[in-house]
CSV table of C-alpha atoms in Angstrom, one decimal:
chain,number,residue,atom,x,y,z
A,633,MET,CA,-77.3,153.7,-29.9
A,634,ALA,CA,-77.3,151.5,-26.8
A,635,GLU,CA,-75.0,148.5,-26.5
A,636,HIS,CA,-77.9,146.1,-27.0
A,637,ASP,CA,-80.4,146.8,-29.8
A,638,HIS,CA,-83.8,146.8,-28.2
A,639,TYR,CA,-85.6,145.7,-31.3
A,640,GLU,CA,-83.2,142.7,-31.7
A,641,THR,CA,-83.6,141.9,-28.0
A,642,LEU,CA,-87.4,141.6,-28.4
A,643,GLY,CA,-87.1,140.0,-31.8
A,644,VAL,CA,-89.3,142.6,-33.6
A,645,ALA,CA,-88.9,144.9,-36.6
A,646,ARG,CA,-88.1,148.5,-36.1
A,647,ASP,CA,-91.5,149.5,-37.4
A,648,ALA,CA,-93.3,147.1,-35.1
A,649,SER,CA,-96.6,148.2,-33.6
A,650,GLN,CA,-97.1,148.6,-29.9
A,651,GLU,CA,-99.2,145.5,-29.9
A,652,ASP,CA,-96.5,143.5,-31.6
A,653,ILE,CA,-94.0,144.8,-29.0
A,654,LYS,CA,-96.2,143.8,-26.1
A,655,LYS,CA,-96.8,140.3,-27.6
A,656,ALA,CA,-93.1,139.8,-28.1
A,657,TYR,CA,-92.3,140.9,-24.5
A,658,ARG,CA,-95.0,138.6,-23.0
A,659,LYS,CA,-93.7,135.6,-24.9
A,660,LEU,CA,-90.1,136.2,-23.7
A,661,ALA,CA,-91.2,137.1,-20.2
A,662,ARG,CA,-93.0,133.8,-19.8
A,663,LYS,CA,-89.8,132.0,-20.9
A,664,LEU,CA,-87.2,134.0,-18.9
A,665,HIS,CA,-89.1,135.0,-15.7
A,666,PRO,CA,-87.1,133.9,-12.6
A,667,ASP,CA,-90.1,131.9,-11.3
A,668,ILE,CA,-89.9,129.8,-14.5
A,669,ASN,CA,-86.2,129.9,-15.3
A,670,PRO,CA,-84.0,130.4,-12.3
A,671,SER,CA,-80.6,130.4,-14.1
A,672,GLU,CA,-78.4,133.4,-13.9
A,673,GLU,CA,-78.2,133.7,-17.7
A,674,ALA,CA,-82.0,133.9,-17.9
A,675,ALA,CA,-82.0,136.5,-15.2
A,676,GLU,CA,-79.6,138.7,-17.1
A,677,GLN,CA,-81.5,138.2,-20.4
A,678,PHE,CA,-84.7,139.0,-18.6
A,679,LYS,CA,-83.3,142.4,-17.4
A,680,LEU,CA,-82.4,143.2,-21.0
A,681,VAL,CA,-85.8,142.2,-22.3
A,682,THR,CA,-87.5,144.3,-19.6
A,683,HIS,CA,-85.2,147.2,-20.3
A,684,ALA,CA,-86.0,147.0,-24.0
A,685,TYR,CA,-89.8,146.8,-23.4
A,686,ASP,CA,-89.7,149.8,-21.0
A,687,THR,CA,-88.1,151.9,-23.7
A,688,LEU,CA,-90.1,150.8,-26.7
A,689,SER,CA,-93.5,150.7,-25.0
A,690,ASP,CA,-93.2,154.4,-24.2
A,691,PRO,CA,-93.8,156.4,-27.4
A,692,GLU,CA,-91.6,159.3,-26.3
A,693,ARG,CA,-88.7,157.2,-25.1
A,694,ARG,CA,-89.0,155.0,-28.2
A,695,ARG,CA,-88.7,158.2,-30.4
A,696,GLN,CA,-85.6,159.3,-28.5
A,697,TYR,CA,-84.1,155.8,-28.8
A,698,ASP,CA,-84.7,155.7,-32.5
A,699,MET,CA,-83.0,159.1,-32.8
A,700,GLY,CA,-79.9,157.6,-31.1
A,701,GLY,CA,-80.5,158.7,-27.6
A,702,ASP,CA,-79.3,156.6,-24.6
A,703,SER,CA,-82.4,155.4,-22.8
A,704,ALA,CA,-80.5,153.8,-20.0
A,705,GLN,CA,-80.9,156.8,-17.7
A,706,SER,CA,-84.7,156.5,-18.1
A,707,PHE,CA,-84.7,152.8,-17.3
A,708,GLY,CA,-86.6,152.3,-14.0
A,709,PHE,CA,-85.6,149.3,-11.9
A,710,SER,CA,-88.9,149.6,-10.1
A,711,ASP,CA,-90.5,148.2,-13.3
A,712,LEU,CA,-88.3,145.2,-13.0
A,713,PHE,CA,-89.1,144.7,-9.4
A,714,ASP,CA,-92.8,145.1,-10.1
A,715,THR,CA,-92.5,142.3,-12.7
A,716,PHE,CA,-90.8,140.0,-10.1
A,717,PHE,CA,-93.4,140.7,-7.4
A,718,GLY,CA,-96.5,139.9,-9.3
A,719,GLY,CA,-96.8,142.4,-12.2
A,720,ALA,CA,-98.4,140.7,-15.2
A,721,ALA,CA,-96.2,140.7,-18.3
A,722,GLY,CA,-94.4,143.8,-17.3
A,723,GLY,CA,-97.4,145.7,-16.0
A,724,ARG,CA,-97.1,147.5,-12.7
A,725,ARG,CA,-99.0,146.2,-9.7
A,726,SER,CA,-101.1,148.9,-8.2
A,727,GLY,CA,-102.3,148.6,-4.6
A,728,PRO,CA,-102.0,145.9,-2.0
A,729,ARG,CA,-102.4,142.2,-2.5
A,730,SER,CA,-105.8,140.6,-2.0
A,731,ARG,CA,-106.1,137.9,0.7
A,732,GLN,CA,-108.5,136.1,-1.4
A,733,ALA,CA,-107.3,133.6,-4.0
A,734,ARG,CA,-108.9,130.9,-6.1
A,735,GLY,CA,-109.0,127.5,-4.5
A,736,GLN,CA,-107.2,124.4,-5.9
A,737,ASP,CA,-108.9,121.9,-8.1
A,738,ALA,CA,-109.6,118.5,-6.6
A,739,LEU,CA,-109.6,115.0,-8.0
A,740,VAL,CA,-111.8,112.2,-6.6
A,741,HIS,CA,-112.0,108.6,-7.7
A,742,VAL,CA,-115.4,107.0,-8.1
A,743,GLU,CA,-116.1,103.3,-8.6
A,744,LEU,CA,-119.2,102.1,-10.5
A,745,ASP,CA,-120.8,98.8,-11.1
A,746,LEU,CA,-121.5,97.7,-14.6
A,747,ASP,CA,-125.3,97.9,-14.2
A,748,GLU,CA,-125.0,101.5,-13.0
A,749,VAL,CA,-123.2,102.3,-16.3
A,750,MET,CA,-126.0,100.9,-18.5
A,751,PHE,CA,-128.5,103.7,-17.8
A,752,GLY,CA,-126.5,106.1,-15.7
A,753,THR,CA,-126.9,106.7,-11.9
A,754,HIS,CA,-127.0,109.3,-9.2
A,755,ARG,CA,-124.3,109.4,-6.6
A,756,GLU,CA,-123.7,111.3,-3.4
A,757,VAL,CA,-119.9,111.7,-3.5
A,758,PRO,CA,-118.1,112.2,-0.2
A,759,VAL,CA,-115.2,114.7,-0.4
A,760,ARG,CA,-112.7,115.8,2.1
A,761,THR,CA,-112.0,119.4,1.1
A,762,ALA,CA,-111.4,123.0,2.1
A,763,THR,CA,-114.6,125.0,2.8
A,764,ARG,CA,-115.3,128.5,3.9
A,765,CYS,CA,-114.9,129.0,7.6
A,766,PRO,CA,-118.3,129.1,9.3
A,767,ARG,CA,-117.1,131.2,12.1
A,768,CYS,CA,-115.5,134.1,10.2
A,769,GLU,CA,-117.3,133.5,6.9
A,770,GLY,CA,-114.0,133.8,5.1
A,771,SER,CA,-112.9,137.2,6.6
A,772,CYS,CA,-110.0,135.5,8.5
A,773,CYS,CA,-110.8,137.7,11.5
A,774,GLU,CA,-112.5,136.9,14.8
A,775,PRO,CA,-116.2,137.9,14.6
A,776,GLY,CA,-116.6,141.6,15.5
A,777,THR,CA,-113.0,142.5,14.4
A,778,SER,CA,-111.6,143.7,11.2
A,779,PRO,CA,-108.1,144.0,9.6
A,780,VAL,CA,-106.2,147.2,10.5
A,781,THR,CA,-104.2,149.3,8.1
A,782,CYS,CA,-100.5,148.5,8.1
A,783,ALA,CA,-98.5,151.3,9.7
A,784,ALA,CA,-95.3,150.5,7.8
A,785,CYS,CA,-96.8,150.9,4.3
A,786,GLN,CA,-99.9,153.0,5.1
A,787,GLY,CA,-102.0,150.4,3.5
A,788,GLN,CA,-100.2,150.4,0.1
A,789,GLY,CA,-98.8,146.9,0.4
A,790,SER,CA,-95.4,148.1,-0.7
A,791,VAL,CA,-92.6,150.3,0.5
A,792,GLN,CA,-89.9,152.2,-1.3
A,793,ARG,CA,-86.2,151.6,-0.9
A,794,GLN,CA,-83.2,153.3,-2.3
A,795,VAL,CA,-80.6,151.1,-4.0
A,796,ARG,CA,-77.2,152.1,-5.1
A,797,SER,CA,-76.4,150.7,-8.6
A,798,ILE,CA,-74.3,151.3,-11.6
A,799,LEU,CA,-76.9,153.8,-12.7
A,800,GLY,CA,-76.7,155.7,-9.4
A,801,ILE,CA,-79.2,155.9,-6.7
A,802,VAL,CA,-82.5,154.4,-7.8
A,803,VAL,CA,-85.8,153.9,-5.9
A,804,THR,CA,-87.4,150.5,-5.9
A,805,ASN,CA,-90.8,149.3,-4.7
A,806,GLU,CA,-90.8,146.2,-2.5
A,807,ALA,CA,-93.6,144.2,-0.9
A,808,CYS,CA,-94.0,145.4,2.7
A,809,HIS,CA,-92.5,142.9,5.0
A,810,GLN,CA,-94.7,143.9,7.9
A,811,CYS,CA,-98.0,143.0,6.1
A,812,GLN,CA,-96.6,140.7,3.3
A,813,GLY,CA,-98.0,143.1,0.8
A,814,TYR,CA,-101.6,142.9,1.9
A,815,GLY,CA,-101.7,146.5,3.2
A,816,THR,CA,-103.6,145.4,6.3
A,817,ILE,CA,-102.7,143.3,9.4
A,818,ILE,CA,-105.1,140.9,11.1
A,819,GLU,CA,-104.6,141.5,14.8
A,820,SER,CA,-107.3,139.0,15.9
A,821,PRO,CA,-107.2,135.9,13.6
A,822,CYS,CA,-110.2,133.7,13.6
A,823,VAL,CA,-109.7,130.9,16.2
A,824,GLU,CA,-111.5,128.4,14.0
A,825,CYS,CA,-109.5,128.8,10.8
A,826,HIS,CA,-106.4,130.5,12.3
A,827,GLY,CA,-106.7,133.4,10.0
A,828,GLN,CA,-107.0,131.3,6.8
A,829,GLY,CA,-110.6,132.0,6.0
A,830,ARG,CA,-111.2,128.3,5.3
A,831,VAL,CA,-111.3,124.9,7.1
A,832,ARG,CA,-111.0,121.3,6.2
A,833,ASP,CA,-114.4,119.5,6.2
A,834,ASP,CA,-116.2,116.5,4.9
A,835,VAL,CA,-118.9,117.4,2.4
A,836,THR,CA,-121.2,115.4,0.2
A,837,ILE,CA,-121.7,116.4,-3.5
A,838,PRO,CA,-124.6,115.1,-5.5
A,839,VAL,CA,-123.8,114.2,-9.1
A,840,ASP,CA,-125.7,112.6,-11.9
A,841,ILE,CA,-123.4,110.2,-13.8
A,842,PRO,CA,-124.5,109.7,-17.4
A,843,ALA,CA,-125.0,106.3,-19.0
A,844,GLY,CA,-122.2,105.0,-21.1
A,845,VAL,CA,-119.2,106.2,-19.1
A,846,ASP,CA,-116.1,104.0,-18.9
A,847,THR,CA,-113.0,103.6,-16.8
A,848,GLY,CA,-110.6,106.5,-17.1
A,849,MET,CA,-113.3,109.1,-18.0
A,850,ARG,CA,-113.6,112.3,-15.9
A,851,ILE,CA,-116.6,114.4,-15.0
A,852,HIS,CA,-115.9,118.1,-14.5
A,853,LEU,CA,-117.8,119.9,-11.7
A,854,ALA,CA,-117.0,123.6,-11.9
A,855,GLY,CA,-116.9,125.4,-8.6
A,856,HIS,CA,-116.9,122.3,-6.4
A,857,GLY,CA,-113.2,122.2,-5.6
A,858,GLU,CA,-111.5,123.7,-2.6
A,859,THR,CA,-112.4,127.1,-1.2
A,860,GLY,CA,-109.6,129.5,-1.8
A,861,PRO,CA,-107.5,131.3,0.9
A,862,GLY,CA,-109.3,134.2,2.5
A,863,GLY,CA,-112.7,132.7,1.5
A,864,GLY,CA,-111.8,133.0,-2.1
A,865,PRO,CA,-113.7,131.3,-5.0
A,866,ASN,CA,-113.8,127.6,-5.2
A,867,GLY,CA,-111.7,125.6,-7.6
A,868,ASP,CA,-113.1,122.8,-9.7
A,869,LEU,CA,-113.8,119.2,-8.9
A,870,TYR,CA,-112.9,116.3,-11.2
A,871,LEU,CA,-114.4,112.8,-10.8
A,872,GLU,CA,-112.3,110.1,-12.3
A,873,LEU,CA,-114.4,107.0,-13.0
A,874,ARG,CA,-113.6,103.3,-12.7
A,875,VAL,CA,-116.0,100.5,-13.7
A,876,ARG,CA,-115.7,97.4,-11.5
A,877,HIS,CA,-115.2,93.9,-12.9
A,878,HIS,CA,-118.3,91.8,-13.4
A,879,ASN,CA,-118.2,88.1,-12.9
A,880,ALA,CA,-120.7,87.2,-15.7
A,881,PHE,CA,-120.6,90.1,-18.2
A,882,THR,CA,-117.7,91.8,-19.9
A,883,ARG,CA,-117.9,95.0,-21.8
A,884,ASP,CA,-116.6,95.8,-25.3
A,885,GLY,CA,-117.5,99.4,-26.1
A,886,ASP,CA,-121.2,99.5,-25.8
A,887,ASP,CA,-121.7,95.8,-26.3
A,888,LEU,CA,-121.9,93.2,-23.4
A,889,HIS,CA,-120.6,89.7,-23.7
A,890,CYS,CA,-121.5,86.6,-21.7
A,891,GLN,CA,-121.2,82.8,-21.9
A,892,LEU,CA,-124.2,80.5,-22.0
A,893,ASP,CA,-123.6,76.8,-21.2
A,894,VAL,CA,-125.8,74.5,-23.4
A,895,SER,CA,-126.3,70.8,-23.0
A,896,LEU,CA,-125.8,68.4,-25.9
A,897,PRO,CA,-129.5,67.5,-26.2
A,898,ASP,CA,-130.5,71.1,-26.2
A,899,ALA,CA,-127.9,71.9,-28.8
A,900,MET,CA,-129.1,69.1,-31.0
A,901,LEU,CA,-132.8,69.6,-30.6
A,902,GLY,CA,-132.9,73.4,-30.0
A,903,THR,CA,-134.7,75.0,-27.1
A,904,THR,CA,-135.7,78.3,-25.5
A,905,THR,CA,-134.1,79.5,-22.3
A,906,SER,CA,-133.9,82.6,-20.2
A,907,ILE,CA,-130.8,84.4,-18.8
A,908,LYS,CA,-130.7,87.0,-16.1
A,909,ALA,CA,-129.2,90.1,-17.7
A,910,LEU,CA,-128.1,93.3,-16.0
A,911,ASP,CA,-131.4,94.9,-16.9
A,912,GLY,CA,-133.8,92.0,-16.4
A,913,ASP,CA,-134.5,88.6,-17.9
A,914,VAL,CA,-133.7,87.9,-21.6
A,915,GLU,CA,-135.4,85.2,-23.6
A,916,VAL,CA,-132.9,83.3,-25.7
A,917,GLU,CA,-133.8,81.0,-28.6
A,918,ILE,CA,-131.2,78.3,-29.2
A,919,PRO,CA,-131.6,76.9,-32.7
A,920,ALA,CA,-131.2,73.1,-33.3
A,921,GLY,CA,-127.7,72.1,-34.3
A,922,ILE,CA,-126.0,75.1,-32.8
A,923,GLN,CA,-122.2,74.6,-32.4
A,924,SER,CA,-120.0,75.5,-29.5
A,925,GLY,CA,-118.4,78.9,-30.0
A,926,GLU,CA,-121.4,80.4,-32.0
A,927,VAL,CA,-122.6,83.8,-30.9
A,928,LEU,CA,-126.2,84.8,-30.4
A,929,THR,CA,-126.9,88.5,-30.7
A,930,ILE,CA,-129.7,90.2,-28.7
A,931,ARG,CA,-129.9,93.7,-30.1
A,932,GLN,CA,-130.3,96.8,-27.9
A,933,ARG,CA,-129.6,95.0,-24.7
A,934,GLY,CA,-126.1,96.3,-24.1
A,935,VAL,CA,-124.9,99.6,-22.6
A,936,THR,CA,-126.5,102.9,-23.4
A,937,ARG,CA,-124.2,104.9,-25.6
A,938,LEU,CA,-122.8,108.1,-24.0
A,939,HIS,CA,-125.0,111.1,-24.7
A,940,SER,CA,-127.4,108.9,-26.7
A,941,THR,CA,-130.6,106.8,-26.2
A,942,GLU,CA,-129.2,104.0,-28.4
A,943,ARG,CA,-127.8,100.9,-26.8
A,944,GLY,CA,-125.2,98.3,-27.8
A,945,ASN,CA,-126.0,94.6,-28.2
A,946,LEU,CA,-125.8,91.6,-25.9
A,947,GLU,CA,-123.5,89.0,-27.4
A,948,ILE,CA,-124.1,85.5,-26.0
A,949,HIS,CA,-121.3,83.0,-26.6
A,950,VAL,CA,-122.5,79.4,-26.7
A,951,GLN,CA,-120.5,76.8,-24.8
A,952,LEU,CA,-121.5,73.1,-25.2
A,953,VAL,CA,-121.3,71.1,-22.0
A,954,THR,CA,-120.5,67.4,-22.2
A,955,PRO,CA,-121.3,65.2,-19.2
A,956,LYS,CA,-118.1,63.8,-17.6
A,957,LYS,CA,-119.7,60.6,-16.3
A,958,LEU,CA,-122.5,58.4,-17.6
A,959,ASP,CA,-124.4,55.6,-15.9
A,960,ALA,CA,-124.9,52.3,-17.7
A,961,THR,CA,-128.4,53.2,-19.0
A,962,SER,CA,-127.3,56.6,-20.3
A,963,ARG,CA,-124.2,55.1,-21.9
A,964,GLU,CA,-126.3,52.5,-23.7
A,965,LEU,CA,-128.7,55.2,-25.0
A,966,VAL,CA,-125.8,57.4,-26.3
A,967,GLU,CA,-124.3,54.3,-28.0
A,968,GLN,CA,-127.7,53.6,-29.7
A,969,LEU,CA,-127.9,57.3,-30.8
A,970,ALA,CA,-124.4,57.2,-32.1
A,971,ALA,CA,-125.2,54.2,-34.2
A,972,ARG,CA,-128.2,55.9,-35.7
A,973,ILE,CA,-126.4,59.2,-36.4
A,974,LYS,CA,-123.7,59.2,-39.0
A,975,ALA,CA,-121.1,61.5,-37.4
A,976,PRO,CA,-118.3,63.0,-39.5
A,977,GLU,CA,-114.9,61.3,-39.1
A,978,PRO,CA,-112.7,63.2,-36.7
A,979,SER,CA,-110.4,65.5,-38.7
A,980,LEU,CA,-108.6,68.8,-38.4
A,981,SER,CA,-110.0,71.8,-40.3
A,982,GLU,CA,-107.8,73.1,-43.1
A,983,GLU,CA,-107.0,76.2,-41.1
A,984,ARG,CA,-105.8,74.1,-38.1
A,985,GLN,CA,-103.9,71.7,-40.5
A,986,GLY,CA,-102.1,74.7,-41.9
A,987,LEU,CA,-101.2,75.9,-38.4
A,988,PHE,CA,-99.8,72.5,-37.4
A,989,SER,CA,-97.9,72.3,-40.8
A,990,LYS,CA,-96.1,75.5,-39.8
A,991,PHE,CA,-95.2,74.1,-36.4
A,992,ARG,CA,-93.8,70.9,-38.1
A,993,SER,CA,-91.8,73.0,-40.5
A,994,ARG,CA,-90.4,75.1,-37.7
A,995,PHE,CA,-89.4,72.3,-35.5
A,996,GLY,CA,-88.1,69.9,-38.2
A,997,GLY,CA,-91.1,67.6,-38.5
A,998,ARG,CA,-91.2,66.7,-34.8
């Protein structure tokens, strides 16, 4: 039996299936891989985990191990190096690296006016991004030329090296330093993109912004992000939205709120007026005797709900306006009116009286 029990190292039972062993290894590899956990302790543990997986994932070596055989001699350090240099979850990388890679995702901020949000809008969004090189069309080479096979690795992308270790002389596979693992060398890089296969450019992306969006929401445009190295596939583009402040209307969900100033005569007698809303004029009927602070609701004149044809409401908050100055004639007319109208004695409402009672109690009756 080896010094470290491979089943305990992977955290699986001795009768675990090959699929269970693979899942356990992948979980530990994601936790201990040097790219994720650079500590020396994690590196040593990663070696043990890889050693255990190499033994138990091979049916014949697992059988020998279960019978008490020492599998250390069959442990290939090339498997460990393959894992370090791009092998997925312990799998061996075959062949050279590809120059193509997926491009990065991009985030662009878009500002909208409130009236654009009501019914949605179309925008031509300018983006500074990486696009496929128009000269080499992503090949990274000058037109008329092609990459040549690397003489150092014969196009394999990796070379073998002998290493002396505690297990003796072992052979490892390393990424070729001459071609950086690509297997080919670009002798004539494109002069436009300097061998990158992509360039920075200003592009305009058309996008339909739906009604009902709000600040902080994002729109996902798949395939509109940056072009990848070597003319690789594009990443995704995300539009983060911000709705600008409006001077007359405020938004609460799908409802719009505004203030309407009403004169005392109109409030007393009632009237009909028109206000200019974001989507056109709205006729408002002000009933006689309306009080300051009352709210008039106009249904279906708010913002269109996201992914719906229904709309919120327009809430109109009434504010009575009292003239600051009166000429002699106007003052006389108001006095005559006051004499004919029995106005209630000025008093505090019960709610406000209760509030002031609390203040008096708190500050000792002052």
